[in-house]
Each structure stands twice: as structure tokens, then as C-alpha cells.
Coordinates of C-alpha atoms in Angstrom, one line a residue:
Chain A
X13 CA 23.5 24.0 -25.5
X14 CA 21.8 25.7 -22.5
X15 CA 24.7 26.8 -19.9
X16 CA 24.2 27.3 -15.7
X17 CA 24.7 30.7 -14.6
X18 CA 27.2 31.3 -12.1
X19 CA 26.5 33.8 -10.0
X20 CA 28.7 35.8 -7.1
X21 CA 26.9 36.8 -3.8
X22 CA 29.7 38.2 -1.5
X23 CA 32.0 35.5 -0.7
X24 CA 29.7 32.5 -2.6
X25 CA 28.8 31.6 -5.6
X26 CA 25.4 30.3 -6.1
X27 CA 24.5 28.2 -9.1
X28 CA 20.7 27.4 -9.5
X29 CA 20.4 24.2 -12.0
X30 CA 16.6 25.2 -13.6
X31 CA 17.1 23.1 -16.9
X32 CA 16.4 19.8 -17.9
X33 CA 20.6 18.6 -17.2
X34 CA 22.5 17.3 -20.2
X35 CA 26.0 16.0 -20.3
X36 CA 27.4 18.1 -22.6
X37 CA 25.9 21.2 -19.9
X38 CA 26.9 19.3 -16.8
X39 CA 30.9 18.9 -17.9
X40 CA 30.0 23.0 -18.9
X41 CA 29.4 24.1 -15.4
X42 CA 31.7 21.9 -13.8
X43 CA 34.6 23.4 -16.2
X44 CA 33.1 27.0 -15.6
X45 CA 32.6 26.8 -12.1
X46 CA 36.2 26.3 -11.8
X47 CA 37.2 29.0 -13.3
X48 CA 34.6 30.8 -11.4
X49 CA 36.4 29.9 -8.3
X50 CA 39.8 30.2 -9.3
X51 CA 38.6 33.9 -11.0
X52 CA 36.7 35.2 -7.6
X53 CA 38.2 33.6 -5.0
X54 CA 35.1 32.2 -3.3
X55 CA 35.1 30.5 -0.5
X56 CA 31.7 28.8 -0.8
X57 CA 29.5 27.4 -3.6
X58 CA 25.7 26.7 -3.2
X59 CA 24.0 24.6 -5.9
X60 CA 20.3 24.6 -5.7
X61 CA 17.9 22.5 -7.2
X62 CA 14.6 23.2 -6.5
X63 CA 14.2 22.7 -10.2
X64 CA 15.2 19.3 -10.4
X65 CA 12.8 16.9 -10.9
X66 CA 15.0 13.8 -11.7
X67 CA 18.2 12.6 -10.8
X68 CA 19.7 9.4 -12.2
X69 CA 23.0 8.2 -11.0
X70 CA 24.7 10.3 -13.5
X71 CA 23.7 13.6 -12.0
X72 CA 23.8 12.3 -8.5
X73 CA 27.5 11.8 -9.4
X74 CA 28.4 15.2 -11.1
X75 CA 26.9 16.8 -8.0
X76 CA 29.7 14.7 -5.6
X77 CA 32.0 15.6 -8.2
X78 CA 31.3 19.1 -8.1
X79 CA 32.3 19.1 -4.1
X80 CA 35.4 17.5 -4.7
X81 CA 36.8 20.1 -7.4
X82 CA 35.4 23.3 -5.2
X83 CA 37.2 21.9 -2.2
X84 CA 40.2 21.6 -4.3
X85 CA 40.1 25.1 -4.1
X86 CA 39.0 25.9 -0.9
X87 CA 35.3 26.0 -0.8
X88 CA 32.7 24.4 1.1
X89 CA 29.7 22.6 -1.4
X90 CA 26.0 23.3 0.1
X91 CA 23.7 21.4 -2.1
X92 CA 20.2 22.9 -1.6
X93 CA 16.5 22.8 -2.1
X94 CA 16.1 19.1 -2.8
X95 CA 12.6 17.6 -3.1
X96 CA 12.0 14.8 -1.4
X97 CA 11.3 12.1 -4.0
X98 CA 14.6 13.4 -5.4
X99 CA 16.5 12.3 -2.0
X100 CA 14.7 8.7 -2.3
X101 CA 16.0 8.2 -5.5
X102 CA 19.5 9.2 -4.8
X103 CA 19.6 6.6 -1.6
X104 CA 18.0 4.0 -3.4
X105 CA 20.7 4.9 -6.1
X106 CA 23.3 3.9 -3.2
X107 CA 24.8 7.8 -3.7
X108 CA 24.7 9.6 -0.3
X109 CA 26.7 12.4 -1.4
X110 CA 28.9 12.1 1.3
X111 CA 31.7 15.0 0.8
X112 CA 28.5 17.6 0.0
X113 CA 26.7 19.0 2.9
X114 CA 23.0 20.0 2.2
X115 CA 20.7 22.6 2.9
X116 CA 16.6 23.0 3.0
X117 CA 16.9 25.6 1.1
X118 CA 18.9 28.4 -0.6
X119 CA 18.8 30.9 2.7
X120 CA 20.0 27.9 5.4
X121 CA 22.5 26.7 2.7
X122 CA 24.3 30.5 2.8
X123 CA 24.0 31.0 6.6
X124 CA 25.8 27.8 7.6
X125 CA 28.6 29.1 4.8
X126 CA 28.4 32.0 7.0
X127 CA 28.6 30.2 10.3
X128 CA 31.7 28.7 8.8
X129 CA 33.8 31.0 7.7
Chain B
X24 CA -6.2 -50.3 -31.5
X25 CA -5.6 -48.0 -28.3
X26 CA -6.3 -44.9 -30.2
X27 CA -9.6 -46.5 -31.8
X28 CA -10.9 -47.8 -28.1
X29 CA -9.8 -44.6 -26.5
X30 CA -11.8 -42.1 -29.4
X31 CA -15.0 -44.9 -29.0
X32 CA -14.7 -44.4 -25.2
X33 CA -14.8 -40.9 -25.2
X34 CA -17.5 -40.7 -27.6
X35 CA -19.5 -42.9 -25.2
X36 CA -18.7 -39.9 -22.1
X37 CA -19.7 -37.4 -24.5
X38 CA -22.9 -39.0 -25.6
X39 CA -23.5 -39.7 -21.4
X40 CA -23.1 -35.9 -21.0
X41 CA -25.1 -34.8 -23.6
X42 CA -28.1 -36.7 -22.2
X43 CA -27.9 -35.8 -18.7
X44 CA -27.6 -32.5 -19.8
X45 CA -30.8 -32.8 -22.2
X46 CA -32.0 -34.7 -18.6
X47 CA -31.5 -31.4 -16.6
X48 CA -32.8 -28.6 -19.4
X49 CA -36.3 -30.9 -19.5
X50 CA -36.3 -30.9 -16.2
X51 CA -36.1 -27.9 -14.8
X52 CA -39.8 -26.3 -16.5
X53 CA -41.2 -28.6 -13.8
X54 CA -39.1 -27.6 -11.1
X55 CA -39.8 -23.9 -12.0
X56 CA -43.3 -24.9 -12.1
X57 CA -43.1 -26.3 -8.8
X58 CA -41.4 -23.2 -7.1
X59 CA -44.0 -21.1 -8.2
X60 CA -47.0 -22.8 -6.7
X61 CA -45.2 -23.2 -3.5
X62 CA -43.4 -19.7 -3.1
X63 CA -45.0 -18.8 -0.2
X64 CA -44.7 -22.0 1.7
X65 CA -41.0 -22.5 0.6
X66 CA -40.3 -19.1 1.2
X67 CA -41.0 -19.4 4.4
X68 CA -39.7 -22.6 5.5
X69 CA -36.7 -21.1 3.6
X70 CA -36.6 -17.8 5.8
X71 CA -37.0 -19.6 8.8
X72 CA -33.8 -21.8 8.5
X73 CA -32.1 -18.7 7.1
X74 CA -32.8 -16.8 10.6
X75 CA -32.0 -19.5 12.6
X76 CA -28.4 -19.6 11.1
X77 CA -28.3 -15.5 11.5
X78 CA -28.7 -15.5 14.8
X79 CA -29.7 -12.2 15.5
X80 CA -28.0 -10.2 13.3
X81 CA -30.4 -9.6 10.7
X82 CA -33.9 -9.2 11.8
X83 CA -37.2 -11.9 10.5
X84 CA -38.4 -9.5 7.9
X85 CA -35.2 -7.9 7.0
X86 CA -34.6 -11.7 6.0
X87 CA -37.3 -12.6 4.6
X88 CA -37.9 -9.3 2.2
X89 CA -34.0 -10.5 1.2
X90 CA -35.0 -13.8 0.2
X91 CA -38.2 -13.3 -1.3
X92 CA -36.3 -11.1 -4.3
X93 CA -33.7 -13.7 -4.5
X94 CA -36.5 -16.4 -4.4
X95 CA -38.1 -14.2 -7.0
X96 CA -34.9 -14.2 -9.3
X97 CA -34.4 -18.1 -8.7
X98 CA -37.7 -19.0 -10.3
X99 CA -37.3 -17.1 -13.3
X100 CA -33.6 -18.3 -13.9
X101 CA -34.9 -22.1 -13.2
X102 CA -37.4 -21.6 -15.4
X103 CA -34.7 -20.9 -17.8
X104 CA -37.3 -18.4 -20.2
X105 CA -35.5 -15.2 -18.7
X106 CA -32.1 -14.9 -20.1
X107 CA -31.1 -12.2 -18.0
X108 CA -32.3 -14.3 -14.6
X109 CA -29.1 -15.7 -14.2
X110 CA -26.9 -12.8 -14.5
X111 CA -29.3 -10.7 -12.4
X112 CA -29.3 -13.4 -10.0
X113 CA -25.4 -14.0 -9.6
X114 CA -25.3 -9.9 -9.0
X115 CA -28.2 -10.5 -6.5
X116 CA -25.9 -12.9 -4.9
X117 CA -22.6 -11.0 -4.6
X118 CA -24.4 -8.1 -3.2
X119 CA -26.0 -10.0 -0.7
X120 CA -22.3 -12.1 0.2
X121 CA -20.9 -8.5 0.1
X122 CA -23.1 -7.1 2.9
X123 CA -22.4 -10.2 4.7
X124 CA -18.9 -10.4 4.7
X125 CA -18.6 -6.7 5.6
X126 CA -21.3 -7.5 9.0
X127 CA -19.5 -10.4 10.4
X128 CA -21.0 -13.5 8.8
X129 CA -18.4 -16.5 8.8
X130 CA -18.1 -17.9 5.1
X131 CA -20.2 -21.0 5.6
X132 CA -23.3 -19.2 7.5
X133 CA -23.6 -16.9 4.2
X134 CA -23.0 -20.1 1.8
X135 CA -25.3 -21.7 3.9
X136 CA -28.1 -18.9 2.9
X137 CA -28.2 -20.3 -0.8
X138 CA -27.7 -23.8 -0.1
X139 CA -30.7 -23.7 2.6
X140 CA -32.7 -23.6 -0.3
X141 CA -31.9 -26.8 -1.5
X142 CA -33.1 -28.5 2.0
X143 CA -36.0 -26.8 1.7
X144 CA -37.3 -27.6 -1.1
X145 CA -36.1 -31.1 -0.5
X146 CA -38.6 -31.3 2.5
X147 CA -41.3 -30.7 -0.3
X148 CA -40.4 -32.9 -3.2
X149 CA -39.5 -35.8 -1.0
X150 CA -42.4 -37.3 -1.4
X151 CA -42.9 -37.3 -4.7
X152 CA -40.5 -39.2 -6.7
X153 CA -41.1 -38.3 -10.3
X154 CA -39.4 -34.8 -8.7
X155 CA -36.5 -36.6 -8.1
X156 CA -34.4 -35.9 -11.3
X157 CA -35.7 -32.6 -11.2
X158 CA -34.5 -32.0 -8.0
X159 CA -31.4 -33.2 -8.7
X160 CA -30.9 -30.7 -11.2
X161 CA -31.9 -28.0 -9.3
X162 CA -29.8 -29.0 -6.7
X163 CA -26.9 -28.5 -8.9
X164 CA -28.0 -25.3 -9.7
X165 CA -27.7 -24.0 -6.6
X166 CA -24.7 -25.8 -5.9
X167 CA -23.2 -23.3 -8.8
X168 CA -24.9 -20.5 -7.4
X169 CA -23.5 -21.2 -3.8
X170 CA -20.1 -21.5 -4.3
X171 CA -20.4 -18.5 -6.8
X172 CA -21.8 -16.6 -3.3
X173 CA -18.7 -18.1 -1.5
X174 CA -16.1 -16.7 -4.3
X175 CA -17.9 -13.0 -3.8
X176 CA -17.4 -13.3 -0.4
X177 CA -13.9 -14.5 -0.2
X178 CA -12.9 -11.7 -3.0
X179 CA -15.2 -8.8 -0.5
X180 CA -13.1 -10.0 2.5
X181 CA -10.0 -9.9 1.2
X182 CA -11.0 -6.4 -0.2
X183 CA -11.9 -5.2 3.5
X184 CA -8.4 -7.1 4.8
X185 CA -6.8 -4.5 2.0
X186 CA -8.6 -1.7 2.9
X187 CA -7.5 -1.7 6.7
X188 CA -4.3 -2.9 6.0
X189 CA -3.8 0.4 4.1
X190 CA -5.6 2.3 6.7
X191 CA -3.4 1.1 9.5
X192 CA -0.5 1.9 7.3
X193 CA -1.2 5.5 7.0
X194 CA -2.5 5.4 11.0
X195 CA 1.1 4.3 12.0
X196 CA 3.0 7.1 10.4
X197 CA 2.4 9.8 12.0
X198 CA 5.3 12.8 11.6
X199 CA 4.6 15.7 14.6
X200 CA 6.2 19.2 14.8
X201 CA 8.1 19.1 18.6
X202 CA 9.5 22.9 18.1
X203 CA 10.1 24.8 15.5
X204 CA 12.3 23.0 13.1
X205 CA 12.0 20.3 14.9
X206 CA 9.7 16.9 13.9
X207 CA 9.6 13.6 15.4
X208 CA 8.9 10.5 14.0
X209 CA 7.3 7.9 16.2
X210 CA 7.7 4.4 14.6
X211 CA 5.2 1.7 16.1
X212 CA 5.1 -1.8 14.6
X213 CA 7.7 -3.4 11.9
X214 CA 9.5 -1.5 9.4
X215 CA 9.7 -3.3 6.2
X216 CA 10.5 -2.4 2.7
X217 CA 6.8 -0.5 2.0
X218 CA 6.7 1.2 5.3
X219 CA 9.8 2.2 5.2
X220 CA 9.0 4.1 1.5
X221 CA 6.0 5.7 3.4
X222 CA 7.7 6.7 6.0
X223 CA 11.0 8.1 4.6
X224 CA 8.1 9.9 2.3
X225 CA 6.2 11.1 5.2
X226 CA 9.5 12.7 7.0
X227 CA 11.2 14.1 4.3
X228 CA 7.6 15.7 3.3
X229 CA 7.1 17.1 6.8
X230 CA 10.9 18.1 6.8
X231 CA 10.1 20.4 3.7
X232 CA 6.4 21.6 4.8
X233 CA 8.3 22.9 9.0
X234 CA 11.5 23.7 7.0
X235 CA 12.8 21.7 9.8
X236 CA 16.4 21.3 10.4
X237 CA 16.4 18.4 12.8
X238 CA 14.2 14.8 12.8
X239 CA 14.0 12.8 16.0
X240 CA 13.0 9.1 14.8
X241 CA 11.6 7.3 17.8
X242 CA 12.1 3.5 18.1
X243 CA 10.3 2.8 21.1
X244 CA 7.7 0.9 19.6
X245 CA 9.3 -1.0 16.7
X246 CA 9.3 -4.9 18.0
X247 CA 12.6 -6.1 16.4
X248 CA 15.5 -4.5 14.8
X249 CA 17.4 -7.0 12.4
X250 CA 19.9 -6.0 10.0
X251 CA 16.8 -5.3 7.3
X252 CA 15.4 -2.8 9.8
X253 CA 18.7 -0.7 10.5
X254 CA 19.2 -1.1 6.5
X255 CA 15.9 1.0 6.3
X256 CA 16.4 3.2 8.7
X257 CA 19.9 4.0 7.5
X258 CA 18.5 5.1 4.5
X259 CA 15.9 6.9 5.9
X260 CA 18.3 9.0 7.7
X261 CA 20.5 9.4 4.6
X262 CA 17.7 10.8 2.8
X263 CA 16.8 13.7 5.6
X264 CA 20.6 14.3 5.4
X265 CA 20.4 15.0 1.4
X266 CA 17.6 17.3 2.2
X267 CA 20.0 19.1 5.1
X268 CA 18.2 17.9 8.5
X269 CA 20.0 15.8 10.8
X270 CA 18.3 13.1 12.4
X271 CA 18.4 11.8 15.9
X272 CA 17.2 7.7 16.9
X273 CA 15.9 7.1 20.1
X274 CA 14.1 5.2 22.3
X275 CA 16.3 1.8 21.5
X276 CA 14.6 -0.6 23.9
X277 CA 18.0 -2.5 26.3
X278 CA 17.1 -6.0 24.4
X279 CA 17.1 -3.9 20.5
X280 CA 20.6 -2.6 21.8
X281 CA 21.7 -6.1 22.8
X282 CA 20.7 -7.5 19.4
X283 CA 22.2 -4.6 17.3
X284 CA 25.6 -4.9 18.6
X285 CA 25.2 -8.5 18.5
X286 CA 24.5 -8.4 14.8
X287 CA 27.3 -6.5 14.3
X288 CA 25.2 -2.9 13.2
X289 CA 26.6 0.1 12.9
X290 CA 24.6 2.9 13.0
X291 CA 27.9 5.2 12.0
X292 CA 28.1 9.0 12.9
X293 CA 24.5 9.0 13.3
X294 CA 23.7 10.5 16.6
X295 CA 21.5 8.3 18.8
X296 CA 19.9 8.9 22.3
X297 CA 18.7 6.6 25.1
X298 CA 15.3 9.1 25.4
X299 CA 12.8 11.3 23.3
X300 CA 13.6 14.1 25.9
X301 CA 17.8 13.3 25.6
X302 CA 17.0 13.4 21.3
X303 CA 14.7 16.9 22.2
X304 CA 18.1 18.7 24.2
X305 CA 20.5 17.6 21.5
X306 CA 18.1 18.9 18.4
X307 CA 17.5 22.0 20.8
X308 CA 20.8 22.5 21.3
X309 CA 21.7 21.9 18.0
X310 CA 19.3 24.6 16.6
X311 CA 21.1 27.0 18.8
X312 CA 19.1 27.3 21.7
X313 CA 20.2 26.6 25.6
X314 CA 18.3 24.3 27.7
X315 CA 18.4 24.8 31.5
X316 CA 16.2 26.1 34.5
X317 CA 14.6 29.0 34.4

């Protein structure tokens, strides 16, 4: 099974999906990014998926999920770098992500963390 | 009994058929016959009528070089030796009901073109009767070959009808840059389910190319907002905000304003402004920068 790398930039931790998304994977990085946070203390988490082709209503789920267990814990969820056939899909899904904020990409997702905090 | 009758009955129709077909086939040699002696005086009596019913826009030679291969194919599928005639002819046809339909000619004035034929030859053969059944048969032929020229047209026309439809579709759209980071999206017309698509594509596209952070979607010129239209443009705005831009309406006409609190719409935390230039400040301000006098 391919695993997410979780990676620490100051105060963030930015997670760039770039595989093909299983289940199996998806429950992975939710369980590790956990840990991340608890481990490092961050106070923000940016997921970018510029990679991501297709979303079905499974993935636009984990990604809302995702928000809700970082803000468990204190951090704000930027979800970045989403294509724009990818954002269709997700509305027609009925999913508007609503406790995630978004991001154009990877370098406006970490300066409004920065404005933030 | 019934069944015996009705079997006898039809044989008698099929029999009836048979021979007015035979009729036709033997009939037609003549005819062909006949069209070849008197090409050039039907051909002209046949371009005349033609130009009369053009009216100008096609000129006497252009006309009559356009029937004289047509007139041309016609006696070699009549004559029924060619077996290609016909299928030549028939593509003859649709290109010549294609040009029309694409130049202005109403449906009838370009069936009217084949059909002429039949009156003229009819001035010559009615005369003689011994032409008559050939005539007749004739007559049918062309009948065929004019309501195949009327299907060709009807299919070109609703071709063109597609065509611009499309190309008004992608002339409504348009997405402009107003500063940086900032686009506008003037909507003219009706929003329905396809434009909507095109749209929301068109944005979130142009969102992505300016790495824009803020979309101003002008209303001004959409005719109606029912609970469909909001419906769209709620998700249109849902999608920006996935991608990270905010987006700004505006431009909601005083009767569009009535109707949507009427209806009952809620447009939610989704900022809206009476003007383009009130939607500009706010996405100006928005992006950090101060608006004031110099």
C-alpha cells in the first residue's frame, strides 16, 4: 500500500495527495496525520491536490473528514490546488466542503495560515 | 372465409401494383427520350420559372449553368440505363438545397426548383396524350426527388440553427480580468442547466489561468431569476469557493430582487452588491488594497 507523506514546514504540515487514492491509504493518512498533529503541534494542515484527477463522493468526504479531526486539535484545513473539473464534480456531488477552506494553490493556502495565526 | 377473401384481396392490390409499376419502368425510355430532344427548350423554359421564383438572388446564368447539370443528371436517371444517375442526382440535389438553405431561400422556393420541372415539361407533353402515362411517372419521380431536396434542406437548416446556437453560447460567456486577481463574469441572457456547465467551466478556468482570488458575477443582463437560476448560480459560486476565490453577485435588477425574496431564495453568506463598481471596492478591499481619492 502506497502511504501520503506528511511533511512539517514551520508551524504546518503539508500533505500533497500525488497517488491514485485508495481506501485502505485514505484511513492511512487520516490515522497518521493525527498523530502528526498531536506529535508536532501544528497549528495548520494544507492538503494539496493538484494531482488529483478524480474525486467521487468517497474522497470528497475523507477530505471534510480530515478538517474535522485537525480542528479537533487545533488546526485550520487549507485544501489546495484544485482543478476545476474536480470542483464541478464535488458540487454536483452535493459536497461543498463546508468546514475546509480552500486555496488556489499551495503558496496562498500557507499565507492565509499565516494571516491567521 | 374472412381470411380466404382478405389473402384473395390482397393478391388483387399486389397484382395492381405490380402492373403500374411494370406501367412506369416502360414508360419512362420515352420520357427519357423526350427530355433529350427538348433539353434546350425545357431547359430554358425551366430556368426561367426557376429565376423568377429566385428573385434576385441568384443570377440568370448562375441558374441556368445549375440546372443544366441537374437537367443533365435527370435524363440519365429517367432513362433508367445509368445506375449511378440516381445517387449522383440525389447528391446533386442536397448540395444544391444545402447552398440554399445557407443563402436565405424559404423551404418551398428551393422545393419549388425541382418540382418546376414537372410544369415544365407539362407545358410540352400536354398536347400529346400518348405522353400522358409517361408523364405521370415522371411526375412521380420528381415528386420523390423534391421532397428528398426538402428533407436535405430541413436537415442543413437545422445544422446552421446548431451551429449558431453553439456560437452564441460561447459569445455569451465571456470571463474578463478587472485587476489582478480579480475577474468578472458578465452573464447576459438565461442561465439554464448547459450554460450554467459552460460558465461555472469558463470561471473556474479563468480563476486558475489569473490565479485570481476574487470573481465578481454580474447579473445585470440575465432576464429572470427563478429558483432554477439561483440553484445554478449557487453552485457556481460553490465551485469558485472549492478552488479558494470568493465570489461577489451584482447587478440584481429592483424587479430580480422583488421576485427572489418573493420566492423565498436565499443566497446565504454569499456577498452580494447593488453595482459592478460596489462588487470592484469589496474584492479590492478584500485583496488588501485601500480605495479612496488620491
Amino acid at each position: 500500500m502506497e502511504r501520503v507523506p506528511i511533511l512539517k514546514i514551520g508551524p504546518t504540515l503539508f500533505v500533497s495527495i500525488q497517488i491514485d487514492l485508495q481506501d485502505q491509504s485514505v484511513v492511512q493518512l487520516q490515522e497518521d496525520l493525527a498523530e502528526e498533529l498531536v506529535a508536532t503541534r501544528a497549528t495548520g494542515v494544507i492538503i494539496d491536490i493538484t494531482a488529483v484527477e478524480i474525486v467521487d463522493s468517497f474522497i470528497g468526504r475523507m477530505l471534510a473528514t480530515i478538517g474535522s479531526i485537525s480542528r479537533l486539535f487545533d488546526a485550520e484545513t487549507v485544501l489546495v490546488g484544485m482543478r476545476p473539473a474536480v470542483a464541478i464534480t464535488l458540487v454536483e456531488l452535493g459536497l461543498s466542503l463546508d468546514g475546509v477552506r480552500t486555496a488556489l494553490d499551495a503558496d496562498q493556502g500557507l499565507r492565509m495560515l499565516n494571516g491567521h495565526s | 372465409m374472412l381470411d380466404v377473401a382478405f389473402s384473395a384481396s390482397v393478391k388483387t392490390v399486389k397484382r395492381h401494383i405490380g402492373l403500374s409499376l411494370v406501367d412506369i419502368n416502360s414508360g419512362q425510355g420515352r420520357m427519357a427520350d423526350f427530355l433529350r430532344e427538348n433539353e434546350a427548350k425545357l431547359l430554358d423554359r425551366w430556368s426561367e420559372i426557376v429565376f423568377a421564383a429566385a428573385r434576385g438572388r441568384a443570377s440568370a446564368d448562375e441558374v441556368r449553368a445549375e440546372l443544366a447539370d441537374l437537367y443533365g443528371l435527370v435524363v440519365r436517371a429517367v432513362s433508367g440505363a445509368d445506375e449511378l444517375a440516381m445517387g449522383e442526382l440525389r447528391a446533386a440535389l442536397a448540395t444544391l438545397s444545402r447552398s440554399r438553405a445557407r443563402s436565405g431561400f424559404s423551404p418551398s422556393e428551393t422545393a419549388l426548383a425541382v418540382f418546376s420541372l414537372k410544369d415544365t415539361v407539362y407545358e410540352f407533353v400536354a398536347d400529346t396524350a400518348a405522353m400522358v402515362p409517361e408523364y405521370l411517372a415522371f411526375a412521380r419521380t420528381v415528386d420523390d426527388l423534391g421532397l428528398s431536396t426538402f428533407e436535405t434542406y430541413a436537415a442543413a437548416r437545422e445544422e446552421i440553427i446548431k451551429q449558431q446556437a453553439e456560437a452564441m453560447l460561447e459569445l455569451s460567456t465571456p470571463v474578463v480580468q478587472l485587476w489582478d486577481r480579480i475577474i468578472a463574469v458578465p452573464l447576459v441572457g438565461t442561465l439554464d442547466s448547459a450554460r450554467t456547465q459552460l460558465v461555472m467551466e469558463k470561471m473556474l478556468e479563468a480563476l486558475v489561468a489569473n490565479g485570481a482570488t476574487h470573481a465578481v458575477i454580474d447579473i445585470t443582463g440575465v432576464a429572470t431569476v427563478d429558483t432554477e437560476v439561483a440553484q445554478h448560480l449557487l453552485k457556481t459560486v460553490m465551485a469558485a469557493r472549492l478552488l479558494g476565490a470568493q465570489c461577489i453577485i451584482c447587478g440584481i435588477r429592483p424587479q430580480i430582487a422583488h421576485t427572489i425574496v418573493s420566492l423565498g431564495i436565499e443566497f446565504g453568506d454569499i456577498t452580494t452588491k447593488a453595482t459592478l463598481a460596489g462588487a470592484l471596492e469589496h474584492a479590492l478591499r478584500g485583496s488588501g488594497l485601500k480605495v479612496g481619492p488620491a
